[in-house]
PDB file of C-alpha atoms in Angstrom:
ATOM      1  CA  MET A   1     -11.393  13.106   7.575  1.00 57.00           C
ATOM      2  CA  THR A   2     -11.843  14.377  11.139  1.00 58.00           C
ATOM      3  CA  LYS A   3      -8.674  14.043  13.207  1.00 58.00           C
ATOM      4  CA  PRO A   4      -8.949  11.107  15.649  1.00 58.00           C
ATOM      5  CA  SER A   5      -9.819  11.946  19.237  1.00 60.00           C
ATOM      6  CA  LYS A   6      -7.400  11.296  22.096  1.00 73.00           C
ATOM      7  CA  LYS A   7      -9.727   8.518  23.239  1.00 79.00           C
ATOM      8  CA  LEU A   8      -8.157   6.155  20.716  1.00 80.00           C
ATOM      9  CA  GLN A   9      -4.635   6.745  22.037  1.00 78.00           C
ATOM     10  CA  ASP A  10      -5.882   6.451  25.614  1.00 81.00           C
ATOM     11  CA  ALA A  11      -7.658   3.165  24.843  1.00 83.00           C
ATOM     12  CA  PHE A  12      -4.395   1.570  23.721  1.00 84.00           C
ATOM     13  CA  GLU A  13      -1.961   3.388  26.046  1.00 79.00           C
ATOM     14  CA  PHE A  14      -1.547   0.474  28.476  1.00 82.00           C
ATOM     15  CA  PHE A  15      -0.887  -2.056  25.722  1.00 83.00           C
ATOM     16  CA  LEU A  16       1.499   0.219  23.805  1.00 80.00           C
ATOM     17  CA  THR A  17       3.509   0.978  26.947  1.00 79.00           C
ATOM     18  CA  TYR A  18       3.625  -2.739  27.730  1.00 80.00           C
ATOM     19  CA  TYR A  19       4.863  -3.594  24.236  1.00 77.00           C
ATOM     20  CA  GLU A  20       7.578  -0.956  24.397  1.00 75.00           C
ATOM     21  CA  ALA A  21       8.798  -1.925  27.866  1.00 76.00           C
ATOM     22  CA  GLY A  22       8.993  -5.598  26.991  1.00 78.00           C
ATOM     23  CA  GLN A  23      10.175  -5.068  23.394  1.00 78.00           C
ATOM     24  CA  ILE A  24       7.243  -7.256  22.308  1.00 81.00           C
ATOM     25  CA  SER A  25       6.376  -7.252  18.636  1.00 84.00           C
ATOM     26  CA  TYR A  26       2.876  -6.243  17.574  1.00 87.00           C
ATOM     27  CA  GLY A  27       0.939  -5.225  14.493  1.00 90.00           C
ATOM     28  CA  ILE A  28      -1.453  -2.336  14.119  1.00 92.00           C
ATOM     29  CA  ILE A  29      -4.224  -1.845  11.561  1.00 94.00           C
ATOM     30  CA  LEU A  30      -6.118   1.439  11.146  1.00 94.00           C
ATOM     31  CA  VAL A  31      -9.205   1.458   8.930  1.00 95.00           C
ATOM     32  CA  GLU A  32     -11.509   4.249   7.814  1.00 94.00           C
ATOM     33  CA  SER A  33     -14.968   2.733   8.205  1.00 94.00           C
ATOM     34  CA  HIS A  34     -18.605   3.693   8.075  1.00 91.00           C
ATOM     35  CA  GLU A  35     -20.251   4.213  11.451  1.00 90.00           C
ATOM     36  CA  MET A  36     -19.884   1.063  13.517  1.00 93.00           C
ATOM     37  CA  SER A  37     -22.204   0.259  16.391  1.00 92.00           C
ATOM     38  CA  GLU A  38     -21.098  -1.518  19.541  1.00 93.00           C
ATOM     39  CA  LYS A  39     -22.886  -4.569  18.149  1.00 94.00           C
ATOM     40  CA  ASN A  40     -20.844  -4.380  14.926  1.00 94.00           C
ATOM     41  CA  LEU A  41     -17.634  -4.206  16.936  1.00 93.00           C
ATOM     42  CA  GLN A  42     -18.583  -7.125  19.183  1.00 93.00           C
ATOM     43  CA  GLU A  43     -19.551  -9.264  16.192  1.00 93.00           C
ATOM     44  CA  MET A  44     -16.177  -8.532  14.649  1.00 91.00           C
ATOM     45  CA  LYS A  45     -14.348  -9.502  17.843  1.00 89.00           C
ATOM     46  CA  ILE A  46     -16.259 -12.768  18.007  1.00 89.00           C
ATOM     47  CA  HIS A  47     -15.664 -13.508  14.322  1.00 89.00           C
ATOM     48  CA  PHE A  48     -11.891 -13.095  14.499  1.00 87.00           C
ATOM     49  CA  GLY A  49     -11.706 -14.531  17.997  1.00 81.00           C
ATOM     50  CA  LYS A  50     -12.713 -17.882  16.544  1.00 72.00           C
ATOM     51  CA  GLU A  51      -9.222 -18.162  15.068  1.00 60.00           C
ATOM     52  CA  GLY A  52      -8.021 -19.027  18.584  1.00 57.00           C
ATOM     53  CA  SER A  53      -4.332 -18.169  18.285  1.00 56.00           C
ATOM     54  CA  LEU A  54      -5.020 -14.549  17.316  1.00 70.00           C
ATOM     55  CA  PHE A  55      -5.029 -12.195  20.304  1.00 81.00           C
ATOM     56  CA  ALA A  56      -6.062  -8.675  19.382  1.00 88.00           C
ATOM     57  CA  GLN A  57      -7.493  -5.459  20.807  1.00 90.00           C
ATOM     58  CA  TYR A  58     -10.215  -3.538  18.963  1.00 92.00           C
ATOM     59  CA  TYR A  59     -11.335   0.056  19.312  1.00 92.00           C
ATOM     60  CA  TYR A  60     -13.644   2.208  17.199  1.00 93.00           C
ATOM     61  CA  ASP A  61     -13.297   5.993  17.385  1.00 91.00           C
ATOM     62  CA  THR A  62     -16.733   7.495  16.722  1.00 89.00           C
ATOM     63  CA  GLU A  63     -15.399  11.022  16.090  1.00 87.00           C
ATOM     64  CA  SER A  64     -13.089  10.067  13.214  1.00 87.00           C
ATOM     65  CA  SER A  65     -14.765   6.771  12.177  1.00 90.00           C
ATOM     66  CA  ILE A  66     -11.452   4.934  12.511  1.00 92.00           C
ATOM     67  CA  LEU A  67     -11.331   1.276  13.494  1.00 94.00           C
ATOM     68  CA  ALA A  68      -8.045   0.404  15.240  1.00 93.00           C
ATOM     69  CA  ILE A  69      -6.767  -3.143  15.772  1.00 94.00           C
ATOM     70  CA  LEU A  70      -3.692  -4.157  17.784  1.00 91.00           C
ATOM     71  CA  ILE A  71      -2.388  -7.676  17.160  1.00 91.00           C
ATOM     72  CA  ASP A  72      -0.059  -9.248  19.736  1.00 87.00           C
ATOM     73  CA  ASN A  73       3.206 -10.951  18.798  1.00 84.00           C
ATOM     74  CA  GLN A  74       2.841 -10.478  15.052  1.00 85.00           C
ATOM     75  CA  LYS A  75       5.219  -9.020  12.500  1.00 85.00           C
ATOM     76  CA  LEU A  76       4.448  -6.884   9.467  1.00 86.00           C
ATOM     77  CA  SER A  77       3.949  -9.824   7.092  1.00 87.00           C
ATOM     78  CA  PHE A  78       1.115 -11.289   9.192  1.00 89.00           C
ATOM     79  CA  THR A  79      -0.325  -7.833   9.875  1.00 91.00           C
ATOM     80  CA  HIS A  80      -0.602  -7.294   6.117  1.00 91.00           C
ATOM     81  CA  TYR A  81      -2.226 -10.702   5.679  1.00 90.00           C
ATOM     82  CA  HIS A  82      -4.747  -9.969   8.432  1.00 91.00           C
ATOM     83  CA  SER A  83      -5.483  -6.511   6.989  1.00 93.00           C
ATOM     84  CA  LEU A  84      -6.623  -8.202   3.759  1.00 93.00           C
ATOM     85  CA  ILE A  85      -9.011 -10.395   5.769  1.00 92.00           C
ATOM     86  CA  VAL A  86     -10.298  -7.371   7.713  1.00 94.00           C
ATOM     87  CA  LYS A  87     -10.781  -5.510   4.433  1.00 95.00           C
ATOM     88  CA  ASN A  88     -12.891  -8.352   2.997  1.00 94.00           C
ATOM     89  CA  TYR A  89     -14.890  -8.648   6.218  1.00 95.00           C
ATOM     90  CA  LEU A  90     -15.774  -4.932   6.222  1.00 95.00           C
ATOM     91  CA  GLN A  91     -16.516  -4.841   2.487  1.00 95.00           C
ATOM     92  CA  GLU A  92     -18.952  -7.733   2.779  1.00 95.00           C
ATOM     93  CA  ARG A  93     -20.856  -5.789   5.443  1.00 94.00           C
ATOM     94  CA  ASN A  94     -20.637  -2.396   3.669  1.00 95.00           C
ATOM     95  CA  LEU A  95     -18.592  -0.977   6.533  1.00 95.00           C
ATOM     96  CA  LEU A  96     -15.399  -0.079   4.630  1.00 95.00           C
ATOM     97  CA  ALA A  97     -15.264   3.652   3.923  1.00 93.00           C
ATOM     98  CA  GLY A  98     -11.640   4.481   3.119  1.00 92.00           C
ATOM     99  CA  GLN A  99      -7.993   3.599   3.373  1.00 92.00           C
ATOM    100  CA  ILE A 100      -6.230   0.988   5.504  1.00 94.00           C
ATOM    101  CA  LEU A 101      -2.902   1.853   7.121  1.00 94.00           C
ATOM    102  CA  ILE A 102      -0.727  -0.827   8.724  1.00 93.00           C
ATOM    103  CA  ALA A 103       2.510  -0.958  10.706  1.00 89.00           C
ATOM    104  CA  SER A 104       4.366  -3.130  13.172  1.00 85.00           C
ATOM    105  CA  PHE A 105       6.673  -2.707  16.147  1.00 80.00           C
ATOM    106  CA  PRO A 106       9.642  -2.735  16.100  1.00 77.00           C
ATOM    107  CA  GLU A 107       9.845  -2.981  12.281  1.00 68.00           C
ATOM    108  CA  ASN A 108       8.305   0.442  11.593  1.00 63.00           C
ATOM    109  CA  GLY A 109       9.705   2.507  14.441  1.00 62.00           C
ATOM    110  CA  GLU A 110      11.242   2.609  17.882  1.00 61.00           C
ATOM    111  CA  SER A 111       8.199   3.627  19.910  1.00 69.00           C
ATOM    112  CA  PRO A 112       4.712   2.043  19.688  1.00 74.00           C
ATOM    113  CA  VAL A 113       3.112   5.191  21.102  1.00 73.00           C
ATOM    114  CA  GLN A 114       4.871   7.385  18.534  1.00 71.00           C
ATOM    115  CA  ILE A 115       3.993   4.985  15.700  1.00 76.00           C
ATOM    116  CA  LEU A 116       0.284   5.165  16.554  1.00 80.00           C
ATOM    117  CA  ASN A 117       0.282   8.961  16.875  1.00 78.00           C
ATOM    118  CA  ASP A 118       2.108   9.409  13.560  1.00 79.00           C
ATOM    119  CA  MET A 119      -0.166   6.912  11.813  1.00 84.00           C
ATOM    120  CA  LEU A 120      -3.277   8.734  12.987  1.00 84.00           C
ATOM    121  CA  ASP A 121      -1.801  12.030  11.809  1.00 80.00           C
ATOM    122  CA  GLU A 122      -0.961  10.486   8.437  1.00 80.00           C
ATOM    123  CA  MET A 123      -4.499   9.139   8.017  1.00 81.00           C
ATOM    124  CA  SER A 124      -6.043  12.519   8.742  1.00 78.00           C
ATOM    125  CA  LYS A 125      -4.021  14.072   5.893  1.00 74.00           C
ATOM    126  CA  SER A 126      -4.139  11.276   3.310  1.00 72.00           C
ATOM    127  CA  THR A 127      -6.569  11.053   0.390  1.00 72.00           C
ATOM    128  CA  SER A 128      -5.988   7.384  -0.463  1.00 76.00           C
ATOM    129  CA  GLU A 129      -8.658   5.387  -2.253  1.00 83.00           C
ATOM    130  CA  ILE A 130     -11.246   3.193  -0.558  1.00 89.00           C
ATOM    131  CA  GLY A 131      -9.729  -0.149   0.381  1.00 89.00           C
ATOM    132  CA  GLU A 132      -6.141   0.837  -0.438  1.00 89.00           C
ATOM    133  CA  ILE A 133      -3.752  -0.844   2.006  1.00 91.00           C
ATOM    134  CA  ARG A 134      -0.622   1.152   2.804  1.00 89.00           C
ATOM    135  CA  ILE A 135       2.373   0.449   5.029  1.00 87.00           C
ATOM    136  CA  PHE A 136       3.285   3.267   7.352  1.00 84.00           C
ATOM    137  CA  ASN A 137       6.988   4.030   7.023  1.00 70.00           C
ATOM    138  CA  PHE A 138       8.144   6.553   9.626  1.00 63.00           C
ATOM    139  CA  GLU A 139      11.749   6.533   8.441  1.00 61.00           C
ATOM    140  CA  ALA A 140      10.707   7.193   4.843  1.00 55.00           C
ATOM    141  CA  LEU A 141       8.739  10.246   5.958  1.00 55.00           C
ATOM    142  CA  LYS A 142      11.875  11.699   7.538  1.00 55.00           C
ATOM    143  CA  ALA A 143      14.067  10.872   4.543  1.00 52.00           C
ATOM    144  CA  LYS A 144      14.338  12.576   1.167  1.00 53.00           C
ATOM    145  CA  PRO A 145      11.204  12.910  -0.994  1.00 63.00           C
ATOM    146  CA  GLN A 146       9.943   9.501  -2.151  1.00 74.00           C
ATOM    147  CA  ASN A 147      10.163   8.367  -5.735  1.00 89.00           C
ATOM    148  CA  SER A 148       6.665   7.635  -6.999  1.00 93.00           C
ATOM    149  CA  ILE A 149       5.493   4.605  -8.952  1.00 96.00           C
ATOM    150  CA  LEU A 150       2.258   3.973 -10.823  1.00 96.00           C
ATOM    151  CA  VAL A 151       1.372   0.279 -11.215  1.00 96.00           C
ATOM    152  CA  VAL A 152      -1.140  -0.474 -13.978  1.00 97.00           C
ATOM    153  CA  ASN A 153      -2.421  -4.051 -13.938  1.00 96.00           C
ATOM    154  CA  ASP A 154      -5.874  -5.579 -14.204  1.00 94.00           C
ATOM    155  CA  ASP A 155      -4.931  -8.230 -11.619  1.00 93.00           C
ATOM    156  CA  VAL A 156      -5.926  -6.816  -8.202  1.00 89.00           C
ATOM    157  CA  THR A 157      -3.709  -9.342  -6.422  1.00 89.00           C
ATOM    158  CA  VAL A 158      -0.641  -8.186  -8.356  1.00 90.00           C
ATOM    159  CA  ASN A 159      -1.473  -4.536  -7.629  1.00 90.00           C
ATOM    160  CA  GLU A 160      -1.869  -5.171  -3.898  1.00 88.00           C
ATOM    161  CA  PHE A 161       1.296  -7.269  -3.682  1.00 89.00           C
ATOM    162  CA  LEU A 162       3.402  -4.700  -5.536  1.00 91.00           C
ATOM    163  CA  GLY A 163       1.849  -1.902  -3.507  1.00 87.00           C
ATOM    164  CA  ILE A 164       2.861  -3.461  -0.191  1.00 85.00           C
ATOM    165  CA  PHE A 165       6.237  -4.742  -1.417  1.00 85.00           C
ATOM    166  CA  LEU A 166       7.345  -1.455  -2.976  1.00 88.00           C
ATOM    167  CA  GLN A 167       6.021   0.697  -0.136  1.00 84.00           C
ATOM    168  CA  LYS A 168       8.288  -1.311   2.158  1.00 77.00           C
ATOM    169  CA  LYS A 169      11.139  -0.211  -0.106  1.00 79.00           C
ATOM    170  CA  GLY A 170      10.216   3.421   0.558  1.00 77.00           C
ATOM    171  CA  TYR A 171       8.377   4.277  -2.678  1.00 87.00           C
ATOM    172  CA  LYS A 172       5.122   6.192  -3.047  1.00 88.00           C
ATOM    173  CA  LEU A 173       2.621   3.937  -4.820  1.00 91.00           C
ATOM    174  CA  TYR A 174      -0.412   4.538  -7.026  1.00 93.00           C
ATOM    175  CA  SER A 175      -2.353   1.840  -8.867  1.00 94.00           C
ATOM    176  CA  ALA A 176      -4.811   1.456 -11.728  1.00 95.00           C
ATOM    177  CA  GLN A 177      -6.682  -1.565 -13.116  1.00 94.00           C
ATOM    178  CA  ASN A 178      -7.030  -0.580 -16.777  1.00 96.00           C
ATOM    179  CA  GLY A 179      -5.348   1.626 -19.349  1.00 95.00           C
ATOM    180  CA  LYS A 180      -7.895   4.433 -19.135  1.00 96.00           C
ATOM    181  CA  GLU A 181      -7.548   4.649 -15.363  1.00 96.00           C
ATOM    182  CA  GLY A 182      -3.784   4.424 -15.799  1.00 95.00           C
ATOM    183  CA  ILE A 183      -3.747   7.533 -17.996  1.00 95.00           C
ATOM    184  CA  GLU A 184      -5.948   9.397 -15.517  1.00 94.00           C
ATOM    185  CA  LYS A 185      -3.691   8.438 -12.585  1.00 94.00           C
ATOM    186  CA  PHE A 186      -0.606   9.427 -14.582  1.00 94.00           C
ATOM    187  CA  VAL A 187      -2.000  12.896 -15.329  1.00 92.00           C
ATOM    188  CA  GLU A 188      -3.116  13.328 -11.710  1.00 92.00           C
ATOM    189  CA  HIS A 189       0.045  12.155  -9.923  1.00 92.00           C
ATOM    190  CA  MET A 190       2.909  12.572 -12.462  1.00 93.00           C
ATOM    191  CA  PRO A 191       4.844   9.518 -11.207  1.00 94.00           C
ATOM    192  CA  ASP A 192       8.577   8.959 -11.702  1.00 93.00           C
ATOM    193  CA  LEU A 193       8.019   5.391 -12.942  1.00 96.00           C
ATOM    194  CA  VAL A 194       5.125   3.528 -14.552  1.00 97.00           C
ATOM    195  CA  ILE A 195       5.013  -0.280 -14.317  1.00 97.00           C
ATOM    196  CA  THR A 196       2.423  -1.584 -16.744  1.00 97.00           C
ATOM    197  CA  GLU A 197       0.984  -4.804 -18.112  1.00 97.00           C
ATOM    198  CA  LEU A 198       0.487  -4.912 -21.892  1.00 97.00           C
ATOM    199  CA  ASN A 199      -2.781  -6.872 -21.718  1.00 95.00           C
ATOM    200  CA  LEU A 200      -5.042  -4.190 -20.269  1.00 95.00           C
ATOM    201  CA  PRO A 201      -8.795  -3.636 -20.670  1.00 94.00           C
ATOM    202  CA  ILE A 202     -10.316  -0.498 -22.276  1.00 94.00           C
ATOM    203  CA  ILE A 203      -6.930   0.922 -23.369  1.00 95.00           C
ATOM    204  CA  ASP A 204      -4.098  -1.577 -23.826  1.00 96.00           C
ATOM    205  CA  GLY A 205      -0.530  -1.220 -22.595  1.00 95.00           C
ATOM    206  CA  TYR A 206       0.853  -0.043 -25.937  1.00 97.00           C
ATOM    207  CA  GLN A 207      -1.672   2.781 -26.125  1.00 96.00           C
ATOM    208  CA  LEU A 208      -0.889   3.716 -22.528  1.00 96.00           C
ATOM    209  CA  ILE A 209       2.853   3.832 -23.253  1.00 96.00           C
ATOM    210  CA  ASN A 210       2.269   5.938 -26.356  1.00 95.00           C
ATOM    211  CA  ARG A 211       0.080   8.438 -24.477  1.00 94.00           C
ATOM    212  CA  ILE A 212       2.641   8.801 -21.677  1.00 94.00           C
ATOM    213  CA  LYS A 213       5.579   9.233 -24.055  1.00 91.00           C
ATOM    214  CA  ASN A 214       3.735  11.842 -26.132  1.00 90.00           C
ATOM    215  CA  SER A 215       2.379  13.786 -23.150  1.00 85.00           C
ATOM    216  CA  GLY A 216       5.662  15.539 -22.401  1.00 77.00           C
ATOM    217  CA  SER A 217       4.398  16.269 -18.888  1.00 74.00           C
ATOM    218  CA  VAL A 218       7.070  14.159 -17.149  1.00 75.00           C
ATOM    219  CA  PRO A 219      10.074  14.029 -19.526  1.00 76.00           C
ATOM    220  CA  ASP A 220      12.163  11.840 -17.200  1.00 80.00           C
ATOM    221  CA  CYS A 221       9.374   9.367 -16.413  1.00 89.00           C
ATOM    222  CA  LYS A 222      10.550   5.784 -16.888  1.00 94.00           C
ATOM    223  CA  ILE A 223       8.273   2.976 -18.093  1.00 96.00           C
ATOM    224  CA  MET A 224       8.716  -0.676 -17.162  1.00 97.00           C
ATOM    225  CA  VAL A 225       6.651  -3.454 -18.735  1.00 97.00           C
ATOM    226  CA  LEU A 226       5.682  -6.309 -16.410  1.00 97.00           C
ATOM    227  CA  THR A 227       3.774  -8.853 -18.466  1.00 95.00           C
ATOM    228  CA  ASP A 228       3.271 -12.481 -19.444  1.00 93.00           C
ATOM    229  CA  LYS A 229       3.853 -11.579 -23.118  1.00 94.00           C
ATOM    230  CA  ARG A 230       7.174 -13.234 -24.016  1.00 93.00           C
ATOM    231  CA  LEU A 231       7.295 -12.975 -27.825  1.00 94.00           C
ATOM    232  CA  ASP A 232      10.321 -11.178 -29.289  1.00 95.00           C
ATOM    233  CA  GLU A 233       8.034  -8.887 -31.299  1.00 96.00           C
ATOM    234  CA  ASP A 234       6.358  -7.618 -28.106  1.00 96.00           C
ATOM    235  CA  ILE A 235       9.719  -7.011 -26.439  1.00 96.00           C
ATOM    236  CA  GLN A 236      11.140  -5.224 -29.491  1.00 96.00           C
ATOM    237  CA  LYS A 237       8.019  -3.100 -29.977  1.00 97.00           C
ATOM    238  CA  SER A 238       8.059  -2.026 -26.322  1.00 96.00           C
ATOM    239  CA  PHE A 239      11.683  -0.880 -26.419  1.00 96.00           C
ATOM    240  CA  GLN A 240      11.095   0.873 -29.753  1.00 96.00           C
ATOM    241  CA  MET A 241       8.312   2.844 -28.055  1.00 95.00           C
ATOM    242  CA  GLY A 242      10.731   4.028 -25.369  1.00 94.00           C
ATOM    243  CA  VAL A 243      10.248   1.519 -22.567  1.00 96.00           C
ATOM    244  CA  SER A 244      13.216   1.383 -20.157  1.00 96.00           C
ATOM    245  CA  ASP A 245      12.853  -2.219 -18.978  1.00 97.00           C
ATOM    246  CA  TYR A 246      10.844  -5.357 -19.756  1.00 97.00           C
ATOM    247  CA  ILE A 247      10.139  -8.113 -17.212  1.00 96.00           C
ATOM    248  CA  ILE A 248       8.277 -11.325 -18.000  1.00 95.00           C
ATOM    249  CA  LYS A 249       5.956 -12.979 -15.466  1.00 93.00           C
ATOM    250  CA  PRO A 250       6.402 -14.889 -13.254  1.00 89.00           C
ATOM    251  CA  PHE A 251       8.964 -12.534 -11.774  1.00 89.00           C
ATOM    252  CA  SER A 252      11.306 -12.347  -8.810  1.00 88.00           C
ATOM    253  CA  PRO A 253      10.346  -9.519  -6.416  1.00 87.00           C
ATOM    254  CA  LEU A 254      14.008  -9.073  -5.475  1.00 83.00           C
ATOM    255  CA  GLU A 255      15.054  -8.758  -9.113  1.00 89.00           C
ATOM    256  CA  LEU A 256      12.204  -6.309  -9.702  1.00 91.00           C
ATOM    257  CA  ALA A 257      13.375  -4.168  -6.765  1.00 88.00           C
ATOM    258  CA  VAL A 258      16.948  -4.124  -8.091  1.00 89.00           C
ATOM    259  CA  ARG A 259      15.873  -3.102 -11.568  1.00 92.00           C
ATOM    260  CA  ILE A 260      13.580  -0.364 -10.237  1.00 93.00           C
ATOM    261  CA  LYS A 261      16.414   0.983  -8.114  1.00 87.00           C
ATOM    262  CA  ARG A 262      18.660   1.026 -11.182  1.00 89.00           C
ATOM    263  CA  LEU A 263      16.103   3.053 -13.148  1.00 91.00           C
ATOM    264  CA  PHE A 264      15.821   5.639 -10.382  1.00 88.00           C
ATOM    265  CA  GLU A 265      19.619   5.879 -10.184  1.00 83.00           C
ATOM    266  CA  GLU A 266      19.605   6.717 -13.897  1.00 80.00           C
ATOM    267  CA  ILE A 267      17.078   9.497 -13.232  1.00 71.00           C
ATOM    268  CA  ASP A 268      19.191  10.834 -10.332  1.00 66.00           C
ATOM    269  CA  ASP A 269      22.397  10.732 -12.400  1.00 61.00           C
ATOM    270  CA  LYS A 270      20.711  12.629 -15.234  1.00 58.00           C
ATOM    271  CA  GLY A 271      19.480  15.255 -12.779  1.00 51.00           C
ATOM    272  CA  GLU A 272      22.991  15.845 -11.468  1.00 48.00           C
ATOM    273  CA  VAL A 273      24.532  16.425 -14.909  1.00 40.00           C
TER     274      VAL A 273
END
């Protein structure tokens, strides 16, 4: 992707400076899109302007094909919600071409101007999939290397929720919607943890677990099952195959985060021995 021109920063400079001076919260959404005309942009403004209470600024950078949206007085949770709506809007009009990166001030950094600059730099380097929504985490970039997680689930909603939730916790996320894609993503990214459903299309969860365990490519890779299968035989079979944890849906996100953290602590402790 072509690096965004300075025009984008200049277009939002007044608003970003205003937010910072007044310590006003805001959300920002950056989207890789197909070429948008002025008419496309105006139609989008009118469409979302009908919501009344939503006050936002829109800018499309023709050099990098990045659509930028600033949302006044909104925190990260609403920014994520609105990014899903923007994603659907662009997909319906065949305008979505790549990733979506979101952030908020002050939740994701101390300076709105710096957040925008770092987000644009991150987008120019990233190779995320079309439509993937990621949270920009400036502090995580400065910290130690991120633990990586591959989520394999045929429910897109579950994948998107876990992606956003776990990225907020500082993890690097990959996702797949079936067992075959899960194996391909595993080989490509070599994650530290795989969270998989057992009921998967093409290749089921048991086959996926078996392939990962027999690959030998990531000896310390942990596997967690997240499924609606609650029979004792499924639980026993999973642990016999080498699974590290088993969580039954519906699940508590907070409990999931604690158990993931515990698994990574086990990996770190083993590495220090």
